[in-house]
């Protein structure tokens, strides 16, 4: 993580003024809510598709389309949009690395475990891990001091992740009992994806704040995912997508556009508009929506143990986001008074 920490040292990527973010929060909340709805449909649909089709095939098609669509769009809207991205080659490299790790791990986790519980692990571990990494200086970002109440709520989130892990490992989830190696692998991949996507989001947010547009970022953000998926496919002999019929390929492309490419772009807009606190609060409701869609789909069993884990996580995560928001709002007037005192 040390090379990533260089991206956050003062002066490389500067913070925008607070007012720049405050007047965008309402729009960011709505966009983040739309993303959660689209992501829930995506996860339930892909979890079923991955029982017959390799996640590598879907990754190549979906994230290849991201670049094929958004690169021309970015160039048509003005070459300067792309130039703003290429001015930050180190950041772009690590964004692609963390995107590849996060997305490939997440897609395989959906194949191996109940989607709603995958979302709990994915959404819950990221903020907890980043908070710890900030405290030991691994990311070199400005560490946020948590109140005692937030510490307790973070312990609650951690406890819900432990319970979720136990539900998966003991076969009490909606996926039922699996082979011994598959359940731990699904848990591990979901956790790795959650940490990676949180770091990825931080990097993308910083580039947005220095003037990189969402469409330009999406055009180059997933090249690493496509290259990694192709390499893994060649190494494992998993290249079945080259023999797809026109009908199969077209159907997969349409599904990828609606359920992966569109949510990716919506999420990128949300990241550029909203604060991490707002996004985190909205994401806390994602597992609940996924669970409801699972019931409607009917492929998986309805597990009261899964529902308990989801409700516990969402309760603690929403409460933590609310408490953090209150602390941020309370600190803002104090910061303005201090700035005025210094200027005076």
Coordinates of C-alpha atoms in Angstrom, one line a residue, residues 127-268:
X127 CA -14.5 1.7 5.9
X128 CA -13.3 -0.4 8.9
X129 CA -10.1 -1.4 7.1
X130 CA -9.4 2.1 5.8
X131 CA -9.9 3.6 9.3
X132 CA -7.3 1.3 10.7
X133 CA -4.9 1.8 7.8
X134 CA -5.2 5.6 8.3
X135 CA -4.4 5.3 11.9
X136 CA -1.1 3.4 11.3
X137 CA -0.2 5.8 8.5
X138 CA -0.4 3.3 5.7
X139 CA -2.5 5.5 3.5
X140 CA -1.1 8.9 4.6
X141 CA -4.5 10.4 4.4
X142 CA -5.9 12.9 6.9
X143 CA -7.1 10.5 9.7
X144 CA -10.6 11.2 11.0
X145 CA -10.9 11.1 14.8
X146 CA -13.9 8.9 15.8
X147 CA -16.0 9.7 18.8
X148 CA -16.7 7.0 21.4
X149 CA -20.1 6.4 20.0
X150 CA -18.7 5.9 16.5
X151 CA -16.1 3.4 17.9
X152 CA -19.0 1.4 19.5
X153 CA -20.9 1.5 16.2
X154 CA -17.9 0.3 14.3
X155 CA -17.5 -2.6 16.7
X156 CA -21.2 -3.3 16.0
X157 CA -20.4 -3.4 12.2
X158 CA -17.5 -5.7 12.9
X159 CA -19.7 -8.0 14.9
X160 CA -22.3 -8.1 12.1
X161 CA -19.5 -9.1 9.7
X162 CA -18.4 -11.9 12.0
X163 CA -22.0 -13.1 12.2
X164 CA -22.3 -12.9 8.4
X165 CA -19.1 -15.0 8.0
X166 CA -20.4 -17.6 10.4
X167 CA -23.8 -17.8 8.6
X168 CA -22.0 -18.5 5.3
X169 CA -19.4 -20.9 6.7
X170 CA -22.0 -23.0 8.6
X171 CA -24.3 -23.3 5.6
X172 CA -27.1 -21.4 7.2
X173 CA -27.3 -18.8 4.4
X174 CA -29.7 -18.9 1.5
X175 CA -27.1 -20.7 -0.5
X176 CA -27.1 -23.6 1.9
X177 CA -24.2 -25.9 2.6
X178 CA -21.3 -25.8 0.1
X179 CA -18.1 -27.7 -0.4
X180 CA -15.6 -27.0 2.4
X181 CA -13.3 -24.8 0.4
X182 CA -16.0 -22.7 -1.5
X183 CA -17.6 -21.0 1.5
X184 CA -14.3 -19.6 3.0
X185 CA -13.2 -18.6 -0.5
X186 CA -16.4 -16.6 -1.1
X187 CA -16.0 -14.8 2.3
X188 CA -12.3 -14.0 1.6
X189 CA -13.0 -12.7 -1.9
X190 CA -15.8 -10.5 -0.7
X191 CA -13.6 -9.0 2.0
X192 CA -10.7 -8.4 -0.4
X193 CA -13.0 -6.8 -2.8
X194 CA -14.5 -4.5 -0.1
X195 CA -11.0 -3.2 0.9
X196 CA -9.9 -2.8 -2.7
X197 CA -13.0 -0.9 -3.8
X198 CA -12.8 1.5 -0.9
X199 CA -9.3 2.4 -1.8
X200 CA -10.3 2.7 -5.4
X201 CA -13.2 5.0 -4.5
X202 CA -10.9 7.2 -2.5
X203 CA -8.5 7.5 -5.5
X204 CA -11.3 8.2 -7.9
X205 CA -12.8 10.8 -5.6
X206 CA -9.5 12.6 -5.4
X207 CA -9.2 12.7 -9.2
X208 CA -12.8 14.1 -9.5
X209 CA -11.8 16.8 -7.1
X210 CA -9.0 18.0 -9.3
X211 CA -11.2 18.3 -12.4
X212 CA -11.4 14.8 -13.9
X213 CA -14.9 14.1 -15.2
X214 CA -16.8 10.9 -14.5
X215 CA -16.9 9.9 -18.2
X216 CA -13.2 10.3 -18.6
X217 CA -12.5 8.3 -15.5
X218 CA -14.8 5.5 -16.5
X219 CA -13.1 5.4 -20.0
X220 CA -9.8 4.3 -18.5
X221 CA -10.7 3.0 -15.0
X222 CA -11.4 -0.6 -16.1
X223 CA -8.7 -1.4 -18.6
X224 CA -6.9 -3.3 -15.8
X225 CA -10.0 -5.5 -15.2
X226 CA -10.2 -6.5 -18.9
X227 CA -6.5 -7.3 -19.1
X228 CA -6.5 -9.3 -15.8
X229 CA -9.6 -11.2 -16.9
X230 CA -8.1 -12.0 -20.3
X231 CA -4.8 -13.1 -18.6
X232 CA -6.6 -15.3 -16.1
X233 CA -8.7 -16.8 -18.9
X234 CA -5.7 -17.7 -21.0
X235 CA -3.8 -19.1 -18.0
X236 CA -6.7 -21.3 -16.9
X237 CA -8.0 -22.1 -20.4
X238 CA -11.3 -20.3 -19.5
X239 CA -11.8 -18.6 -22.9
X240 CA -15.3 -19.9 -23.8
X241 CA -16.5 -16.4 -24.7
X242 CA -14.7 -16.5 -28.0
X243 CA -17.1 -19.3 -29.2
X244 CA -20.3 -17.5 -28.1
X245 CA -23.0 -17.3 -30.8
X246 CA -24.2 -13.9 -32.0
X247 CA -27.4 -14.3 -30.0
X248 CA -25.6 -15.2 -26.8
X249 CA -23.0 -12.4 -27.2
X250 CA -25.7 -9.8 -28.0
X251 CA -27.8 -10.8 -25.0
X252 CA -24.7 -10.7 -22.7
X253 CA -23.7 -7.3 -24.1
X254 CA -27.2 -5.8 -23.5
X255 CA -27.3 -7.3 -20.0
X256 CA -23.8 -5.9 -19.3
X257 CA -24.8 -2.5 -20.5
X258 CA -27.8 -2.3 -18.3
X259 CA -26.6 -4.0 -15.2
X260 CA -22.8 -3.2 -15.1
X261 CA -21.9 -0.4 -17.4
X262 CA -24.8 1.9 -16.4
X263 CA -24.4 1.3 -12.6
X264 CA -20.7 1.9 -13.0
X265 CA -21.3 5.3 -14.6
X266 CA -24.0 6.2 -12.1
X267 CA -21.7 5.3 -9.3
X268 CA -18.9 7.4 -10.7

